[in-house]
Each structure stands twice: as C-alpha cells, then as structure tokens.
C-alpha cells in the first residue's frame, strides 16, 4: 500500500512554545490531507482538511490560529501547534487519500504524541 | 449526515477462535465505501478490509471477511482463527463516493486471550 510518513513520532515541549508536525506522502501525490486528534481509547476526531495551494478547512470548534496548517506541496502538509499548552497534549494523526484505482483509500501516518509540560 | 455506530466498546476472543465485530451506518447515498481499520498498541492505523457498496459480494482478506447487508446498513467484520497479533482497536469507517473525508465509528477494543 501507499506510505504516509509522519514526524516526529513523539515530542515534548514547554508550555508556550510552538511545535511543527510534518506529514508526507512518500509514493503518491496528495492534493488533500487530513489531520486528526485522538484521545486515549477514543475515535479519531477530524480537526482540519489540508488543501494543496489553498487554505485549510477547519472543523467546527477547532481554533485555526492555534493549529496552523500549511500544505506546501503535493507531498507535504504541516501542522503547527502554536503557543502549546498542556490541554493540547494529545495524539495527532495525518492521513492522505489516494484513488490509485482502489477507490478512496486513506493511508495514515504513524501519529505524533505531543506532550506539553 | 452520515453516522457510523459500533455498539461493542470491547470484545474478547480466545486464540484460534472466531469473533465478529458489529458496525451499522446511516446514509442516503447510493455510492459509498466501507472500511475496517485496525489500530494496534503502536497506534498506527492499518487498513484491514474495504467494501464497495455497489458490490454484492462480501470482501475477504485472508482471515478477515465482512458481512455486508446493504438494506440493513450493516457491515460486520469476522476474524477467523484469531491470533494474538489481532489484538487492537478496530474502527469501522464510511466514505461516500463524492466525499473526501472518512466518518469513523467509536471503535471496538478487541482482546485476544491465549
């Protein structure tokens, strides 16, 4: 299957600092990528849709100034958590859809565990 | 709006036995896809199986098979000959043919007992 790479896998930061998470599609182009947040033992919650060459679309209740998304190329989307606080600690996952003849399959990055001290 | 419901928060199965995970969905679309994703302790989401709504035949992938009942809007996953490595959170997911984003169920935590 297609590969989506996500880095870093784990980051610890001090409160008030910003953290950038990268999501790359390694063997296919992705004009769209998705960013999710997941709390322990819960489902994935869609935060935003990243669109190459245009602004991201945020889900209701997600602060766009807190979670900055940049889709700089057809293979890279970044999520920056600005002025992170302990309540931002969570597991963040990206995904990218590929049609590739298999109809709307989404491939996921391995996720990033963010711990804000 | 589409919804996906997994009514079993937790399930357990004895190694080598068979277990079925339930999933129902609600949609007014006729063109859509259904998926089962597995999330092991590593938390990497792994595609287990995919079903196109227009196909009557149930999808199978080795020990994994689905029972797709379109009229009942039901999409259950059967795991045969369960292995310890099958222990994970399993998510049922839906996407319409025209949409780009998945709708996930709440997940079922599967424990495999040795």
CSV table of C-alpha atoms in Angstrom, one decimal:
chain,number,residue,atom,x,y,z
A,1,UNK,CA,0.0,0.0,0.0
A,2,UNK,CA,0.9,3.7,-0.2
A,3,UNK,CA,3.1,5.2,2.5
A,4,UNK,CA,2.5,8.2,4.6
A,5,UNK,CA,5.3,9.4,6.8
A,6,UNK,CA,4.7,11.5,9.9
A,7,UNK,CA,7.4,13.2,12.0
A,8,UNK,CA,8.1,13.5,14.8
A,9,UNK,CA,6.6,10.4,16.4
A,10,UNK,CA,6.9,11.9,19.9
A,11,UNK,CA,7.6,15.5,21.0
A,12,UNK,CA,7.8,17.0,24.4
A,13,UNK,CA,7.7,20.8,24.7
A,14,UNK,CA,7.4,23.5,27.3
A,15,UNK,CA,4.1,25.4,27.6
A,16,UNK,CA,4.1,28.5,25.3
A,17,UNK,CA,6.3,27.1,22.6
A,18,UNK,CA,5.3,26.0,19.1
A,19,UNK,CA,5.6,22.6,17.6
A,20,UNK,CA,5.5,21.6,14.0
A,21,UNK,CA,4.4,18.1,12.8
A,22,UNK,CA,5.1,17.0,9.2
A,23,UNK,CA,3.1,14.6,7.1
A,24,UNK,CA,4.5,13.4,3.8
A,25,UNK,CA,3.1,11.1,1.1
A,26,UNK,CA,6.1,9.2,0.0
A,27,UNK,CA,5.0,7.4,-3.1
A,28,UNK,CA,1.9,9.3,-4.3
A,29,UNK,CA,0.7,12.9,-4.6
A,30,UNK,CA,-1.9,14.1,-2.3
A,31,UNK,CA,-3.8,17.4,-3.0
A,32,UNK,CA,-5.7,16.8,0.2
A,33,UNK,CA,-4.5,15.6,3.6
A,34,UNK,CA,-6.4,15.3,6.8
A,35,UNK,CA,-5.4,16.0,10.4
A,36,UNK,CA,-6.9,14.2,13.3
A,37,UNK,CA,-6.7,14.3,17.0
A,38,UNK,CA,-7.2,11.2,19.1
A,39,UNK,CA,-7.7,11.0,22.9
A,40,UNK,CA,-6.9,7.6,24.7
A,41,UNK,CA,-9.4,4.9,23.9
A,42,UNK,CA,-11.4,7.2,21.7
A,43,UNK,CA,-12.0,7.5,18.0
A,44,UNK,CA,-10.3,9.9,15.6
A,45,UNK,CA,-11.6,13.4,15.6
A,46,UNK,CA,-11.1,15.3,12.4
A,47,UNK,CA,-9.5,18.6,13.0
A,48,UNK,CA,-9.0,20.0,9.5
A,49,UNK,CA,-8.6,19.3,5.8
A,50,UNK,CA,-5.4,20.4,4.3
A,51,UNK,CA,-5.6,21.6,0.7
A,52,UNK,CA,-2.5,22.0,-1.5
A,53,UNK,CA,-2.3,25.5,-2.8
A,54,UNK,CA,-5.2,26.9,-0.7
A,55,UNK,CA,-6.4,27.4,2.8
A,56,UNK,CA,-7.2,24.6,5.1
A,57,UNK,CA,-10.7,23.8,6.1
A,58,UNK,CA,-11.2,23.6,9.8
A,59,UNK,CA,-13.9,21.6,11.6
A,60,UNK,CA,-16.2,23.4,13.9
A,61,UNK,CA,-14.6,24.2,17.3
A,62,UNK,CA,-11.0,23.9,16.1
A,63,UNK,CA,-9.0,27.1,16.5
A,64,UNK,CA,-7.4,27.9,13.3
A,65,UNK,CA,-4.9,30.3,14.9
A,66,UNK,CA,-3.9,27.6,17.3
A,67,UNK,CA,-3.5,24.8,14.8
A,68,UNK,CA,-1.8,26.3,11.7
A,69,UNK,CA,-1.8,24.1,8.6
A,70,UNK,CA,0.3,24.5,5.5
A,71,UNK,CA,0.1,22.3,2.5
A,72,UNK,CA,3.2,23.5,0.7
A,73,UNK,CA,3.5,20.8,-2.0
A,74,UNK,CA,1.7,17.8,-3.3
A,75,UNK,CA,3.5,15.6,-0.9
A,76,UNK,CA,3.8,17.6,2.3
A,77,UNK,CA,1.4,19.1,4.8
A,78,UNK,CA,2.4,20.5,8.2
A,79,UNK,CA,0.5,21.1,11.4
A,80,UNK,CA,1.9,23.7,13.7
A,81,UNK,CA,0.6,23.8,17.3
A,82,UNK,CA,1.2,27.4,18.3
A,83,UNK,CA,1.8,28.5,21.9
A,84,UNK,CA,1.1,25.0,23.1
A,85,UNK,CA,-0.5,24.4,26.5
A,86,UNK,CA,-0.9,21.2,28.5
A,87,UNK,CA,-4.5,20.8,27.2
A,88,UNK,CA,-3.1,20.5,23.7
A,89,UNK,CA,-1.3,17.3,24.7
A,90,UNK,CA,-2.7,14.5,22.6
A,91,UNK,CA,-2.1,12.1,19.7
A,92,UNK,CA,-2.2,13.7,16.3
A,93,UNK,CA,-2.6,11.7,13.1
A,94,UNK,CA,-2.5,12.7,9.5
A,95,UNK,CA,-3.9,10.8,6.5
A,96,UNK,CA,-3.9,11.2,2.8
A,97,UNK,CA,-6.4,9.7,0.3
A,98,UNK,CA,-5.3,8.0,-2.9
A,99,UNK,CA,-7.6,6.9,-5.6
A,100,UNK,CA,-4.9,4.8,-7.3
A,101,UNK,CA,-7.6,2.6,-8.8
A,102,UNK,CA,-8.7,1.4,-5.3
A,103,UNK,CA,-11.3,4.0,-4.6
A,104,UNK,CA,-10.9,6.5,-1.8
A,105,UNK,CA,-8.5,4.5,0.4
A,106,UNK,CA,-6.8,6.7,3.0
A,107,UNK,CA,-3.4,5.9,4.3
A,108,UNK,CA,-2.3,7.1,7.7
A,109,UNK,CA,0.8,8.4,9.2
A,110,UNK,CA,2.1,6.7,12.4
A,111,UNK,CA,1.0,9.6,14.5
A,112,UNK,CA,2.6,12.1,16.8
A,113,UNK,CA,2.4,12.0,20.5
A,114,UNK,CA,2.5,15.6,21.8
A,115,UNK,CA,3.2,16.2,25.5
A,116,UNK,CA,3.2,19.8,26.7
A,117,UNK,CA,4.7,20.4,30.1
B,1,UNK,CA,-25.3,13.5,7.9
B,2,UNK,CA,-23.7,10.1,7.8
B,3,UNK,CA,-23.1,8.3,11.0
B,4,UNK,CA,-21.3,5.1,11.9
B,5,UNK,CA,-22.2,3.1,15.0
B,6,UNK,CA,-20.1,0.5,16.7
B,7,UNK,CA,-22.2,-0.8,19.6
B,8,UNK,CA,-19.5,-3.0,21.2
B,9,UNK,CA,-16.9,-1.0,23.0
B,10,UNK,CA,-15.0,-4.1,24.0
B,11,UNK,CA,-14.8,-7.7,22.8
B,12,UNK,CA,-12.7,-10.7,23.6
B,13,UNK,CA,-11.9,-13.9,21.8
B,14,UNK,CA,-9.9,-17.0,22.5
B,15,UNK,CA,-6.9,-17.5,20.3
B,16,UNK,CA,-7.8,-19.6,17.2
B,17,UNK,CA,-11.5,-18.9,17.7
B,18,UNK,CA,-13.7,-16.6,15.5
B,19,UNK,CA,-15.1,-13.3,16.5
B,20,UNK,CA,-17.5,-10.8,14.8
B,21,UNK,CA,-17.4,-7.1,15.3
B,22,UNK,CA,-20.6,-5.1,14.5
B,23,UNK,CA,-21.0,-1.9,12.6
B,24,UNK,CA,-24.1,-0.1,11.4
B,25,UNK,CA,-24.2,3.1,9.4
B,26,UNK,CA,-26.7,5.6,8.2
B,27,UNK,CA,-26.6,7.2,4.8
B,28,UNK,CA,-28.9,8.3,2.0
B,29,UNK,CA,-26.1,7.9,-0.6
B,30,UNK,CA,-26.0,5.0,-3.0
B,31,UNK,CA,-22.3,5.3,-3.9
B,32,UNK,CA,-20.1,4.8,-0.9
B,33,UNK,CA,-17.3,2.7,0.5
B,34,UNK,CA,-16.9,1.0,3.9
B,35,UNK,CA,-13.7,0.1,5.7
B,36,UNK,CA,-12.4,-1.6,8.7
B,37,UNK,CA,-9.2,-0.1,10.1
B,38,UNK,CA,-7.1,-1.7,12.9
B,39,UNK,CA,-5.2,0.4,15.4
B,40,UNK,CA,-2.8,-1.8,17.4
B,41,UNK,CA,-0.9,-0.5,20.5
B,42,UNK,CA,1.6,1.2,18.2
B,43,UNK,CA,-1.4,3.4,17.2
B,44,UNK,CA,-0.6,3.1,13.5
B,45,UNK,CA,-3.9,2.9,11.6
B,46,UNK,CA,-3.9,-0.1,9.3
B,47,UNK,CA,-6.4,-0.9,6.6
B,48,UNK,CA,-7.9,-4.3,7.2
B,49,UNK,CA,-10.6,-4.6,4.5
B,50,UNK,CA,-12.6,-2.4,2.1
B,51,UNK,CA,-16.1,-2.9,0.6
B,52,UNK,CA,-17.6,-1.0,-2.3
B,53,UNK,CA,-21.4,-0.5,-1.8
B,54,UNK,CA,-22.2,-1.5,-5.4
B,55,UNK,CA,-20.6,-4.9,-4.9
B,56,UNK,CA,-22.9,-7.6,-3.5
B,57,UNK,CA,-20.1,-9.9,-2.9
B,58,UNK,CA,-18.6,-9.7,0.6
B,59,UNK,CA,-15.0,-8.7,0.7
B,60,UNK,CA,-12.4,-11.0,2.2
B,61,UNK,CA,-8.7,-10.7,3.1
B,62,UNK,CA,-7.2,-13.9,4.3
B,63,UNK,CA,-8.7,-14.4,7.8
B,64,UNK,CA,-10.8,-11.3,7.7
B,65,UNK,CA,-14.2,-11.1,6.0
B,66,UNK,CA,-17.2,-8.9,6.1
B,67,UNK,CA,-20.9,-9.5,6.2
B,68,UNK,CA,-22.3,-6.5,4.2
B,69,UNK,CA,-26.0,-6.1,4.4
B,70,UNK,CA,-26.8,-3.1,2.4
B,71,UNK,CA,-30.5,-2.9,3.0
B,72,UNK,CA,-29.9,-3.2,6.8
B,73,UNK,CA,-27.0,-0.8,6.6
B,74,UNK,CA,-24.9,-3.3,8.4
B,75,UNK,CA,-21.2,-4.0,7.9
B,76,UNK,CA,-19.7,-6.6,10.4
B,77,UNK,CA,-16.2,-7.9,10.4
B,78,UNK,CA,-15.4,-11.5,11.1
B,79,UNK,CA,-12.0,-12.5,12.2
B,80,UNK,CA,-11.3,-16.3,11.8
B,81,UNK,CA,-8.5,-18.2,13.6
B,82,UNK,CA,-7.8,-15.2,15.9
B,83,UNK,CA,-4.2,-14.5,16.6
B,84,UNK,CA,-2.6,-12.6,19.4
B,85,UNK,CA,-1.5,-10.0,16.9
B,86,UNK,CA,-5.1,-9.3,16.1
B,87,UNK,CA,-5.5,-7.5,19.5
B,88,UNK,CA,-6.2,-3.9,18.6
B,89,UNK,CA,-8.8,-1.2,18.4
B,90,UNK,CA,-11.0,-1.7,15.4
B,91,UNK,CA,-12.7,1.2,13.7
B,92,UNK,CA,-15.5,0.9,11.1
B,93,UNK,CA,-15.4,3.8,8.6
B,94,UNK,CA,-17.6,5.2,5.8
B,95,UNK,CA,-17.0,7.5,2.9
B,96,UNK,CA,-19.3,8.5,0.2
B,97,UNK,CA,-18.2,8.4,-3.4
B,98,UNK,CA,-18.2,12.1,-3.7
B,99,UNK,CA,-16.7,12.9,-0.3
B,100,UNK,CA,-13.0,13.1,0.7
B,101,UNK,CA,-13.2,12.5,4.4
B,102,UNK,CA,-13.9,9.4,6.4
B,103,UNK,CA,-16.6,9.1,9.1
B,104,UNK,CA,-15.4,6.8,11.8
B,105,UNK,CA,-17.3,4.7,14.4
B,106,UNK,CA,-16.3,4.9,18.0
B,107,UNK,CA,-14.2,1.7,17.9
B,108,UNK,CA,-14.2,-1.7,19.4
B,109,UNK,CA,-11.3,-2.8,21.5
B,110,UNK,CA,-10.5,-6.5,20.8
B,111,UNK,CA,-8.6,-8.6,23.3
B,112,UNK,CA,-7.3,-12.0,22.2
B,113,UNK,CA,-6.9,-14.4,25.0
B,114,UNK,CA,-4.1,-17.0,24.9
